Short mmCIF file of C-alpha atoms in Angstrom, two decimals:
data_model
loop_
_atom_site.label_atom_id
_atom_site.label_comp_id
_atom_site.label_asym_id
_atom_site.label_seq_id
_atom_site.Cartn_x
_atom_site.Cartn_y
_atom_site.Cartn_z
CA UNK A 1346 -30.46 -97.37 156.56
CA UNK A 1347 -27.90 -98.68 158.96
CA UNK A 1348 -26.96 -102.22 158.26
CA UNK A 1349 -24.83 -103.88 160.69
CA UNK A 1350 -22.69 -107.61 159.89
CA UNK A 1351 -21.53 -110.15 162.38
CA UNK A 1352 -19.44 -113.69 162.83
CA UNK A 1353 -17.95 -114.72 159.53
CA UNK A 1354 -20.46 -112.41 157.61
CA UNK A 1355 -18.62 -109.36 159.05
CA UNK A 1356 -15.40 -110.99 158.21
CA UNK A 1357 -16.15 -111.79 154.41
CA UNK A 1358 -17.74 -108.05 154.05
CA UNK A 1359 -14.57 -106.89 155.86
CA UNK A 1360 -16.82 -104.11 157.34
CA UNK A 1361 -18.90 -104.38 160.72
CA UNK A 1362 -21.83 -101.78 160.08
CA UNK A 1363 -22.57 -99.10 157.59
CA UNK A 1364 -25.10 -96.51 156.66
CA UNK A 1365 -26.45 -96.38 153.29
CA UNK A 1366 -29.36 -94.57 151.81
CA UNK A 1367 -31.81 -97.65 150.52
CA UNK A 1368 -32.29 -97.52 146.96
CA UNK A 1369 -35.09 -97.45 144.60
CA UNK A 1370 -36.61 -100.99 144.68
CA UNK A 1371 -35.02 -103.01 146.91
CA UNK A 1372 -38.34 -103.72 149.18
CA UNK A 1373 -37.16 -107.03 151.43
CA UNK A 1374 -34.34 -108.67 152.83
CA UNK A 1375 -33.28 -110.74 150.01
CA UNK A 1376 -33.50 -108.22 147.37
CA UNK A 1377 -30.72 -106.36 150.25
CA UNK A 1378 -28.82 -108.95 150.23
CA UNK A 1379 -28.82 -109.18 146.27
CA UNK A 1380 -28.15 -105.76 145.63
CA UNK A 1381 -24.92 -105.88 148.12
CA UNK A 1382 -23.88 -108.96 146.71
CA UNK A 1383 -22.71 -107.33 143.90
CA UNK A 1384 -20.73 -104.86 145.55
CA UNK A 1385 -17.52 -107.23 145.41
CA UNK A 1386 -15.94 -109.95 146.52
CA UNK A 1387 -16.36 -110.30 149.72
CA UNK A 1388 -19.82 -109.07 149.29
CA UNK A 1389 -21.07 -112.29 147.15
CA UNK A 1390 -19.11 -114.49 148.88
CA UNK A 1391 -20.90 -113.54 152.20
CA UNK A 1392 -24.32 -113.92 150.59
CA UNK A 1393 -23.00 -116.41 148.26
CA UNK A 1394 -25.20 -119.26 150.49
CA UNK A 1395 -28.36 -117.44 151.32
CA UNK A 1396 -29.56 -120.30 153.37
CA UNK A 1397 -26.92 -119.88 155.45
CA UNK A 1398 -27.30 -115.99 156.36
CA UNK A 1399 -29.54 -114.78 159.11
CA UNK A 1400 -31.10 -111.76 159.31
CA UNK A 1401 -32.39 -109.42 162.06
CA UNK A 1402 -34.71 -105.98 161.20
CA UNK A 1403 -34.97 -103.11 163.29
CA UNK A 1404 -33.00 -106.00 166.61
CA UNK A 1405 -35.81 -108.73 165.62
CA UNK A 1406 -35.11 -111.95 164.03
CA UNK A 1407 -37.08 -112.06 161.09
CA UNK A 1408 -37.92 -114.06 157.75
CA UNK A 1409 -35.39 -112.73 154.45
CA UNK A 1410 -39.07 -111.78 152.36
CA UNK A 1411 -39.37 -109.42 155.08
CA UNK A 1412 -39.73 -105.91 154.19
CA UNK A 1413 -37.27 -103.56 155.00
CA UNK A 1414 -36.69 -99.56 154.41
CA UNK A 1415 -34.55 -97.15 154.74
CA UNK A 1416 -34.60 -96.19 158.57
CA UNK A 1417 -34.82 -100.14 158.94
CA UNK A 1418 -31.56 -101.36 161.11
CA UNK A 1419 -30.72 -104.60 159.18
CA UNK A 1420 -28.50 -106.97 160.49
CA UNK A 1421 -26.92 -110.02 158.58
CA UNK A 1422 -25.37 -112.64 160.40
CA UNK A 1423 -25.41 -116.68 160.69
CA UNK A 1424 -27.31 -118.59 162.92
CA UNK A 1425 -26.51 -118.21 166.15
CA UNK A 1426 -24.25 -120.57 168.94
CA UNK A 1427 -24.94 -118.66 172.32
CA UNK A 1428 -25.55 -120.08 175.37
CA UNK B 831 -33.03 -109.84 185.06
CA UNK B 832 -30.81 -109.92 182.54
CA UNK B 833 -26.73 -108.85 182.07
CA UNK B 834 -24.35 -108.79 179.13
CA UNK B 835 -20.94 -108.22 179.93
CA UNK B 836 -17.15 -109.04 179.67
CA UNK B 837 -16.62 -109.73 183.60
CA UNK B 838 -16.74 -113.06 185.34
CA UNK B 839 -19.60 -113.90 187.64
CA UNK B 840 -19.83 -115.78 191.10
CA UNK B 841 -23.10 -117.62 191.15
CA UNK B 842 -23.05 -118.13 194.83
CA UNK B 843 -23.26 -114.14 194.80
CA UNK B 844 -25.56 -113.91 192.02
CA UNK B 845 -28.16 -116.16 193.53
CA UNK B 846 -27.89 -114.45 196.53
CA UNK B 847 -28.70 -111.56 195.04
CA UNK B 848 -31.43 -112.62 193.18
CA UNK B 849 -33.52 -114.20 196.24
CA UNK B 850 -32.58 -112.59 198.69
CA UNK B 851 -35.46 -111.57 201.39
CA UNK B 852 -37.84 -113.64 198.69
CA UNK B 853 -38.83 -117.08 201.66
CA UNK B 854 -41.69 -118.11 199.58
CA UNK B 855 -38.98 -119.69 197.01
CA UNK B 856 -38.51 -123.44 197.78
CA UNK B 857 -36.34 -124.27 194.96
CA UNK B 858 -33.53 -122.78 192.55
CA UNK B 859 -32.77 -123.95 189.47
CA UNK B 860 -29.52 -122.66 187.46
CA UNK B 861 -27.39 -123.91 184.51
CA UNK B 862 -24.10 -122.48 183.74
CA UNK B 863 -22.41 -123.11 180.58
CA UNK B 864 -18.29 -122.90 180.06
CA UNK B 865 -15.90 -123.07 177.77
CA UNK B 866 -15.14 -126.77 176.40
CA UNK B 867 -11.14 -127.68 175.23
CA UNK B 868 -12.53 -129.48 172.45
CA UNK B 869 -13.66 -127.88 169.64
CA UNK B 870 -17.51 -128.19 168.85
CA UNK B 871 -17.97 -130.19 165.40
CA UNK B 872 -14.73 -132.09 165.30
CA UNK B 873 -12.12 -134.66 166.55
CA UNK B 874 -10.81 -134.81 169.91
CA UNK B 875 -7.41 -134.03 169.12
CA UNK B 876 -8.71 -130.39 168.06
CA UNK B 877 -8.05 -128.79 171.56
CA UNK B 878 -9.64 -125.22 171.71
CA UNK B 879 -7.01 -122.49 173.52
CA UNK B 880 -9.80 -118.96 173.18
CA UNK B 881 -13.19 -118.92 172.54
CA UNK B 882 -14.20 -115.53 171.31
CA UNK B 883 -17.85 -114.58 171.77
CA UNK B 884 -19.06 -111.92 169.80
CA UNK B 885 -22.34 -110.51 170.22
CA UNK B 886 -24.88 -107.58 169.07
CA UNK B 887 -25.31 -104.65 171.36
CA UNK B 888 -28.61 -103.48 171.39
CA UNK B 889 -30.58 -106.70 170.27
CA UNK B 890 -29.05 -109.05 172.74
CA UNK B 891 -30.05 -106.98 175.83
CA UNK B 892 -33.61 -106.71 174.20
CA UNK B 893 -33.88 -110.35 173.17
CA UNK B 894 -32.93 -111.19 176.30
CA UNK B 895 -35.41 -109.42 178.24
CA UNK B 896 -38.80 -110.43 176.46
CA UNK B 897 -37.69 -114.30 176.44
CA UNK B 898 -37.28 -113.40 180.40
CA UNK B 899 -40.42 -112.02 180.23
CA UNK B 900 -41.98 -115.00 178.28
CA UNK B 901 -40.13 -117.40 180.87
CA UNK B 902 -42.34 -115.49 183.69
CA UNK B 903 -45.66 -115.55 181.54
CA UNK B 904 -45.42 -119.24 180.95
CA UNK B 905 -44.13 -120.40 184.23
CA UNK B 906 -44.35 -119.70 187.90
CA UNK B 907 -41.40 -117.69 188.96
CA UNK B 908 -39.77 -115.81 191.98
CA UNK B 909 -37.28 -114.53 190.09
CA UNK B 910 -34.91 -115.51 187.19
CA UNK B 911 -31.66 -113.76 185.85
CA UNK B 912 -29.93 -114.72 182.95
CA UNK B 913 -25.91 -113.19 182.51
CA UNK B 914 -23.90 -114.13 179.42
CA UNK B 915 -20.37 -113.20 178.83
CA UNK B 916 -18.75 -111.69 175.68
CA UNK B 917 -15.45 -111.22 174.93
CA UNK B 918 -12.35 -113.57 174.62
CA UNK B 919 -12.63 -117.06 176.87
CA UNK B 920 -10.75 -119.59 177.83
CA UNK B 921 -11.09 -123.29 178.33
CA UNK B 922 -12.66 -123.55 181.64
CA UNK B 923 -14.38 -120.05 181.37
CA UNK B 924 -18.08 -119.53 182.46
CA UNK B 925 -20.27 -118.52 179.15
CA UNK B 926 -23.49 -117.87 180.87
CA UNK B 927 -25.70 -118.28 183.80
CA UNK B 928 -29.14 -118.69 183.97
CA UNK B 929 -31.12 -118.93 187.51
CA UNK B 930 -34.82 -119.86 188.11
CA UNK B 931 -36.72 -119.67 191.33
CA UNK B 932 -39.40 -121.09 192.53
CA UNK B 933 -42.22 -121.96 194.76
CA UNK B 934 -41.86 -125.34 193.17
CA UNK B 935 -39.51 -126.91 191.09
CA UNK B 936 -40.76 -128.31 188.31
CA UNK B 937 -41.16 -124.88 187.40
CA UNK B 938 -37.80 -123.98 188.13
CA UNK B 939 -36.42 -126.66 185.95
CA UNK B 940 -38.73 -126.34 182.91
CA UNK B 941 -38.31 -122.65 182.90
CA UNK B 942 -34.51 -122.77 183.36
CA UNK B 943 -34.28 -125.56 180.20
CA UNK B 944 -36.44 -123.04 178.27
CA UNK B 945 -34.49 -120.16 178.74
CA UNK B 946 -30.77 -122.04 178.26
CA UNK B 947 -32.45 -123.76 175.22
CA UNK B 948 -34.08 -120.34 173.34
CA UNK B 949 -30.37 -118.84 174.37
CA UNK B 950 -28.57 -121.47 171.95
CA UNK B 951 -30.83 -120.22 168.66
CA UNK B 952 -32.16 -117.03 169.39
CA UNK B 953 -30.11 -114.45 171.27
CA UNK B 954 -27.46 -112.75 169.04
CA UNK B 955 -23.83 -114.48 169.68
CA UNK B 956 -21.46 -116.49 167.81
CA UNK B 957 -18.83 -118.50 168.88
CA UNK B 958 -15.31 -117.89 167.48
CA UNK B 959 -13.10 -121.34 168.39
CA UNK B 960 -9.23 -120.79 168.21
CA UNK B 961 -7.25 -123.85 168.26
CA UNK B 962 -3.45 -124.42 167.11
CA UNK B 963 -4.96 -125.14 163.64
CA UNK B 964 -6.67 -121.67 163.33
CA UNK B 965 -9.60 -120.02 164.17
CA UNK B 966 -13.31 -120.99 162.79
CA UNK B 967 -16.93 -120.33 163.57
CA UNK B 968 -19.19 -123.07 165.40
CA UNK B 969 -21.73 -123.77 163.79
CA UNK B 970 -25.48 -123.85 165.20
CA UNK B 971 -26.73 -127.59 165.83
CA UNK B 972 -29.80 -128.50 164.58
CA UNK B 973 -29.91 -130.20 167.71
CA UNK B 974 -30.43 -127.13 169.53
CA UNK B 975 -33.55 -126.21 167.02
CA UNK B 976 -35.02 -128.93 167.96
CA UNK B 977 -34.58 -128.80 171.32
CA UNK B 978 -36.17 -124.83 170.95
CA UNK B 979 -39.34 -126.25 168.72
CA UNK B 980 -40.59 -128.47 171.92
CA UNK B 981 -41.59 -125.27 173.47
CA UNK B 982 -43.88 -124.10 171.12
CA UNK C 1170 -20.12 -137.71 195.30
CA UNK C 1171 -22.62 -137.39 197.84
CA UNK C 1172 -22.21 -135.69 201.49
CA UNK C 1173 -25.07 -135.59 204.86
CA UNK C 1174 -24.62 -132.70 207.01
CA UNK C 1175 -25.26 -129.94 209.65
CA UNK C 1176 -23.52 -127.37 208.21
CA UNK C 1177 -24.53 -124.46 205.25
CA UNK C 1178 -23.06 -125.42 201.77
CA UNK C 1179 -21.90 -122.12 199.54
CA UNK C 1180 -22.87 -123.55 195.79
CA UNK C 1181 -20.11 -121.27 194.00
CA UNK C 1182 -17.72 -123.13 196.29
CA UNK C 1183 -19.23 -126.99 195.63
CA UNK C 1184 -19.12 -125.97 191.80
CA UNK C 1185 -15.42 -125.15 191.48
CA UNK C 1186 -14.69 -128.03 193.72
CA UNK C 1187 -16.78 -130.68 191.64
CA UNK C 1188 -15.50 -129.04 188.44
CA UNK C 1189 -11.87 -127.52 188.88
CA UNK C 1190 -9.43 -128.81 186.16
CA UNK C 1191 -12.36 -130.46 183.77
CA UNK C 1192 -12.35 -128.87 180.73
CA UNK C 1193 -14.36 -130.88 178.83
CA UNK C 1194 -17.06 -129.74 181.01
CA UNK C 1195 -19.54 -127.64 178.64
CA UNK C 1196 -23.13 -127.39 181.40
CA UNK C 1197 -23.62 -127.73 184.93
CA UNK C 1198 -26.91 -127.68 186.44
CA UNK C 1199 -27.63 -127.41 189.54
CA UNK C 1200 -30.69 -127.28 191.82
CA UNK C 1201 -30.59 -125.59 195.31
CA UNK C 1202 -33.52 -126.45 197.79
CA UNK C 1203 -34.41 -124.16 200.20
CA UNK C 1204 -37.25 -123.76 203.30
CA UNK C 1205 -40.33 -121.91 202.49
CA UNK C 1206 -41.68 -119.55 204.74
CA UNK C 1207 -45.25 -121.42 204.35
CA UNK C 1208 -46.29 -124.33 205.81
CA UNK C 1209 -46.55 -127.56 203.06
CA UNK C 1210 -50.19 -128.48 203.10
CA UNK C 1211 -51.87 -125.33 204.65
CA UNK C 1212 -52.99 -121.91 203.97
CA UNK C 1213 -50.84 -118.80 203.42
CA UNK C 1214 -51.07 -117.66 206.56
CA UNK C 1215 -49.25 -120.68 208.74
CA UNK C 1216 -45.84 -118.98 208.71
CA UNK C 1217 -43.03 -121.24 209.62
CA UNK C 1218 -40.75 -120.65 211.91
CA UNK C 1219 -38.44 -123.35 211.79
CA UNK C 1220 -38.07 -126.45 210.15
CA UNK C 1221 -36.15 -129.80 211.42
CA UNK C 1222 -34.70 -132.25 209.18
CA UNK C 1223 -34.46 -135.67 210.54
CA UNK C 1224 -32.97 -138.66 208.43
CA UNK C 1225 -31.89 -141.86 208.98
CA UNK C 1226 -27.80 -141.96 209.65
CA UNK C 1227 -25.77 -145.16 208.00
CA UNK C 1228 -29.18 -145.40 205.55
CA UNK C 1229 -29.01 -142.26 203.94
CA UNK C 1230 -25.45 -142.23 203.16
CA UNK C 1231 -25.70 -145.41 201.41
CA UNK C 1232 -28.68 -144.51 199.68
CA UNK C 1233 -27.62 -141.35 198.65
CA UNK C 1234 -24.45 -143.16 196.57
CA UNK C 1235 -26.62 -145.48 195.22
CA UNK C 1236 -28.85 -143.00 193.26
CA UNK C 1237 -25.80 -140.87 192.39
CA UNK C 1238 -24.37 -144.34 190.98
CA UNK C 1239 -27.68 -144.82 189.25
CA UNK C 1240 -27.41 -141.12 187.63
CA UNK C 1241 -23.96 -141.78 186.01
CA UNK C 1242 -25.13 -144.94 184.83
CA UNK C 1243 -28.36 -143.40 183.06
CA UNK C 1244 -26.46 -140.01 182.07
CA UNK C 1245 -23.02 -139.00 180.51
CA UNK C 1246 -22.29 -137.44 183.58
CA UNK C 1247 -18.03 -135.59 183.89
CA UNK C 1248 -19.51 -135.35 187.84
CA UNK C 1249 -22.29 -135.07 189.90
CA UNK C 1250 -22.69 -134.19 193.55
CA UNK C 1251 -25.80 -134.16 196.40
CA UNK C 1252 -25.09 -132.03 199.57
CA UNK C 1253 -28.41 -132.57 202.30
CA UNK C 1254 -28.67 -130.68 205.40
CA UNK C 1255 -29.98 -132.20 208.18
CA UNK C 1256 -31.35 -130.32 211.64
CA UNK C 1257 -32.84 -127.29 212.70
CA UNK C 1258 -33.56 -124.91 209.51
CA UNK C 1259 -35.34 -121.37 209.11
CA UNK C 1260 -37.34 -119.74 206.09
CA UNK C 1261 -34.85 -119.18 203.40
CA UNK C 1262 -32.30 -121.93 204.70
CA UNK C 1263 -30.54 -124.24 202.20
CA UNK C 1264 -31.53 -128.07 202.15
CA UNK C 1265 -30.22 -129.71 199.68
CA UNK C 1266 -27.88 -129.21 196.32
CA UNK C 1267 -27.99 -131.03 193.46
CA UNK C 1268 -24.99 -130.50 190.93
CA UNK C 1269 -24.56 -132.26 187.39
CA UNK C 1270 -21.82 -131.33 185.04
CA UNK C 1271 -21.27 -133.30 181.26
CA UNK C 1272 -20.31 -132.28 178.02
CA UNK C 1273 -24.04 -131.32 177.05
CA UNK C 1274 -26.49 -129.90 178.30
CA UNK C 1275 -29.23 -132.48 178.33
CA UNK C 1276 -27.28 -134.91 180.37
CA UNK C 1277 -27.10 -132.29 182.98
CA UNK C 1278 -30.59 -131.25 183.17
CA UNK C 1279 -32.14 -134.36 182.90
CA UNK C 1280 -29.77 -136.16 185.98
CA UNK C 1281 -30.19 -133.29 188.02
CA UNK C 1282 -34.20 -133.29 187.58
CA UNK C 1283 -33.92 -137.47 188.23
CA UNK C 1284 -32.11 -136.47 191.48
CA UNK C 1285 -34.30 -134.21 192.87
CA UNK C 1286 -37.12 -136.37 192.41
CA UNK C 1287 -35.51 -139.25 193.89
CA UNK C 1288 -34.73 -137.11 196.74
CA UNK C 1289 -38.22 -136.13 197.18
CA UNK C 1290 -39.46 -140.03 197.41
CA UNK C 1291 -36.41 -141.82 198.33
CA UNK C 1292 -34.04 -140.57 200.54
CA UNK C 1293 -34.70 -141.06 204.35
CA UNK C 1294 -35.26 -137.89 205.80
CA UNK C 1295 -38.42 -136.04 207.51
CA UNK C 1296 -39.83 -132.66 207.64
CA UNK C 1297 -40.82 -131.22 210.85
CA UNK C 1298 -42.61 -127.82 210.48
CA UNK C 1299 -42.82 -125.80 213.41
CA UNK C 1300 -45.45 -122.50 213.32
CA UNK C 1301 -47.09 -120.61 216.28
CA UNK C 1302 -49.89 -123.04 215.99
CA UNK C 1303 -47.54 -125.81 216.59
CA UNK C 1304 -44.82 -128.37 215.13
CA UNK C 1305 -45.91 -131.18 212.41
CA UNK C 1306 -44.67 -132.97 209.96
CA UNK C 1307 -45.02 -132.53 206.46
CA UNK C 1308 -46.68 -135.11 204.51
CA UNK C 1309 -45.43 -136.75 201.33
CA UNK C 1310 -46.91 -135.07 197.90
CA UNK C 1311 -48.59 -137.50 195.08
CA UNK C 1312 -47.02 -135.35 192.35
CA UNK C 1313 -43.45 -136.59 193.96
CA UNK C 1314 -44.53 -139.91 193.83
CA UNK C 1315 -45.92 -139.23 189.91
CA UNK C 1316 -42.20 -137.54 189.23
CA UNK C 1317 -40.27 -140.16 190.64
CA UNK C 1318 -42.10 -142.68 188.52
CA UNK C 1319 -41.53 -141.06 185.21
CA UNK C 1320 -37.95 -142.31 185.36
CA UNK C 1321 -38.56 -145.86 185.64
CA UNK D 829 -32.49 -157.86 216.10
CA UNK D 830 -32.06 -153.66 215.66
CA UNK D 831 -35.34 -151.75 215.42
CA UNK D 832 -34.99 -148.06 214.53
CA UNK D 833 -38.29 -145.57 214.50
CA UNK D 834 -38.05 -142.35 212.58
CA UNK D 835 -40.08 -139.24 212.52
CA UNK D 836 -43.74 -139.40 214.00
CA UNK D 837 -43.40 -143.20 214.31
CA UNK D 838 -40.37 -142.50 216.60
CA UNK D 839 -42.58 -139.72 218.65
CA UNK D 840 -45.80 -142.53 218.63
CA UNK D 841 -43.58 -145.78 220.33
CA UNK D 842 -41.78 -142.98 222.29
CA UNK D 843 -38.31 -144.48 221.58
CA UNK D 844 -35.64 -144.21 218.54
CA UNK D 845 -34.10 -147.23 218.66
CA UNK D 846 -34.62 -151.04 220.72
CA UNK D 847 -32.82 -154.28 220.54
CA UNK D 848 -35.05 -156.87 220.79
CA UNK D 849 -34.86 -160.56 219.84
CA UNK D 850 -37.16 -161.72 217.20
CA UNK D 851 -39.84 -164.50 218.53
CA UNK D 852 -40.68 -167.45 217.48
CA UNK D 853 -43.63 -166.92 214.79
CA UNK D 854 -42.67 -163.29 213.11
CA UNK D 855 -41.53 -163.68 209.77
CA UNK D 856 -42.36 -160.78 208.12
CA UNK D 857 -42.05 -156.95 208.65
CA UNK D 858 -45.74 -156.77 208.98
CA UNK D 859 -46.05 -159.43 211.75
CA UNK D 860 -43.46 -157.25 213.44
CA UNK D 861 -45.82 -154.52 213.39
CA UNK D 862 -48.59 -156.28 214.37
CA UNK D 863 -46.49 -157.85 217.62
CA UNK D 864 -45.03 -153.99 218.24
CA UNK D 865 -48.49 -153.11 218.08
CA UNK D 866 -49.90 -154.94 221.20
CA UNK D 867 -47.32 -153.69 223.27
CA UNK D 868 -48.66 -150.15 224.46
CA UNK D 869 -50.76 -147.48 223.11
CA UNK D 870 -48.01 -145.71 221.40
CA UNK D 871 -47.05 -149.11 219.71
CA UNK D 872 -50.49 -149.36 218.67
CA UNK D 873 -50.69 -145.77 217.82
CA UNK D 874 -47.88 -145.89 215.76
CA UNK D 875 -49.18 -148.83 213.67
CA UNK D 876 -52.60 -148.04 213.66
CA UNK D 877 -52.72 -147.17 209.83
CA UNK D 878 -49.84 -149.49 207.68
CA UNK D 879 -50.68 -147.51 204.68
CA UNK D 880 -48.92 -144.58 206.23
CA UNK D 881 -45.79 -146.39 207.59
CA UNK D 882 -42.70 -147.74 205.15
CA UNK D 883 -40.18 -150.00 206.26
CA UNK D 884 -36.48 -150.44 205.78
CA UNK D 885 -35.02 -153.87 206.27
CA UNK D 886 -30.73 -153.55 206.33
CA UNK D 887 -30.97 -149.65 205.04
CA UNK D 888 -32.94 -150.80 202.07
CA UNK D 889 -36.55 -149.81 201.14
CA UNK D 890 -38.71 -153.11 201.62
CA UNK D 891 -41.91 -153.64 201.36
CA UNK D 892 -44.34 -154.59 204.18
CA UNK D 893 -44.62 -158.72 203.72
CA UNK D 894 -40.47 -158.60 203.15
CA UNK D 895 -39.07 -161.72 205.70
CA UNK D 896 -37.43 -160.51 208.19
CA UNK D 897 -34.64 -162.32 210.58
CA UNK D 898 -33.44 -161.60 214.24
CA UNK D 899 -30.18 -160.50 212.41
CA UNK D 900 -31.77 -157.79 210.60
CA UNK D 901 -31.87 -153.38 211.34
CA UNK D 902 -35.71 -152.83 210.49
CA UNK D 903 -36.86 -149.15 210.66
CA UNK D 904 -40.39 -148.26 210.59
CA UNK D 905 -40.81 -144.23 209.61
CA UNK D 906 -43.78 -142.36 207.80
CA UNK D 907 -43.10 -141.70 203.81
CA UNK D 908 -39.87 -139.69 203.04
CA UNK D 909 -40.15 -136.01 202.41
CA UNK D 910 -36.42 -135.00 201.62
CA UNK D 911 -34.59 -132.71 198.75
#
């Protein structure tokens, strides 16, 4: 899985993208988000406010219950200021 | 049509471009949106000196297209372009261009309105503000959702 | 600011002009008229060939200020500016330009839309079609007269 | 008095422009009309229909039973189609 982080979500990971290999039992977005939250510091304090974080699967905006796996491209961000 | 990149634009040129041999359009719509000195949340006295735009390669250029798609489904278009910069901006910098054309121009304008509105909560950038204070992310309005959820 | 004239306008050009120095300028919208290639009224296939503007000199001037008074009244407006062409046009010629600049983008839609439709049902000038079946003038649209009144 | 004819009302009287001085009796811009009407065909032409023609009394829109005076510009034209 290729998971890619942007704005201040990339800055509190400290890393813009990575490849992992998705494992056993993480099935959706949030459960993602939960099992890199506990990576370190900068990991929980990027998903520390859930409501907060974005996420795109596969380029898409979609909903964090959304299922993801492992040749998913997952993208966590905040909401967006284009335009 | 759609463009992401780091240059400038001319919008004289671009609309040129963009209707150019095309006499059945009667009216052009366009909205271009630049760099404000003040930053977005707070006090006047926070003057902004670089705006940073970053972006998501990949899903921008696809979000980009289907909403220009959508914008041609819903209304009826001669052509429409949208270009939005990345990349470090100054007060006074042009963000973003959208162009709508026309037969008519009600359909110009609603279309063009659509487009710059889904652009401010959908397609994949984020603003970085610098000021003398520091540098910090602006922060989606929920003005802008709202102005989005009227097109439903 | 509002200007009445022969001559082409190059919208890039008005822009900077209207804008240069303002940096608490965040949208501009504009809206660029142009002549259709198809007669007003009739069927597809009463091409014009040209189309003369005629307006009412001392009248439209005045009229024209009024209305962009009337915008910055109604709109937070950082500037606005109408450019109308008057004379002998062909298929693809700019009329008219409509250009609204503020600090948000509502502002500048909605005073450039208010404008336009003012334009439309206000502002003394005439169409005069010309096609190989002849020269006549173009009659006013109901759905102008419905636009204008939505801003009363 | 100033009276200025635009567009086909202009091509109907066959003239763009007359100074006349208002007589006794015509106090309105629609008693103009009717008095311009009786003075040739294209006059009458011209004014045939009153639904069709608009009136400007000192570079204002006005509406047909505004007063009018023998200092006034009055310009009859068809309805605007501008922008």
């Amino acid at each position: 899985m290729k998971i890619l982080y942007f704005a201040w979500v990339r800055e509190k990971t400290g890393i813009a993208s990575e490849e992992i290999s998705l494992p056993d039992g993480i099935g959706t977005a949030t459960q993602l988000m939960d099992w890199l939250s506990v990576r370190g510091d900068g990991f929980a304090d990027a998903f520390a406010n859930t409501d907060t974080v974005r996420v795109a699967i596969n380029q898409e905006h979609a909903s964090l219950d959304h299922p993801v796996t492992d040749s998913d491209e997952v993208a966590f961000f905040p909401p967006v200021t284009g335009g | 049509m759609i463009r992401v990149q780091l240059e400038d634009f001319d919008i004289g040129q671009e609309i040129d471009a963009l209707t150019a041999g095309n006499t059945g359009i009667g009216g052009i719509c366009s909205f271009m949106g630049t760099v404000r000195d003040m930053a977005g949340g707070s006090g006047a006295d926070d003057a902004v000196s670089t705006m940073t735009l970053e972006h998501y390669p990949g899903m921008t250029e696809k979000a980009l297209a289907q909403i220009d798609a959508e914008a041609n489904t819903r209304w009826n278009l001669a052509a429409s372009l949208i270009v939005h910069r990345y990349g470090e901006l100054t007060p006074g910098d042009r963000i973003v261009l959208v162009v709508t054309a026309s037969a008519h121009r009600q359909d110009a304008f609603e279309a063009c309105q659509f487009l710059m509105d889904w652009l401010k909560t959908k397609a994949p950038f984020w603003k970085l503000e610098a000021s003398e204070d520091g540098a910090s992310w602006v922060e989606a309005r929920e003005s802008d959702d709202d102005a989005t959820a009227r097109w439903k």
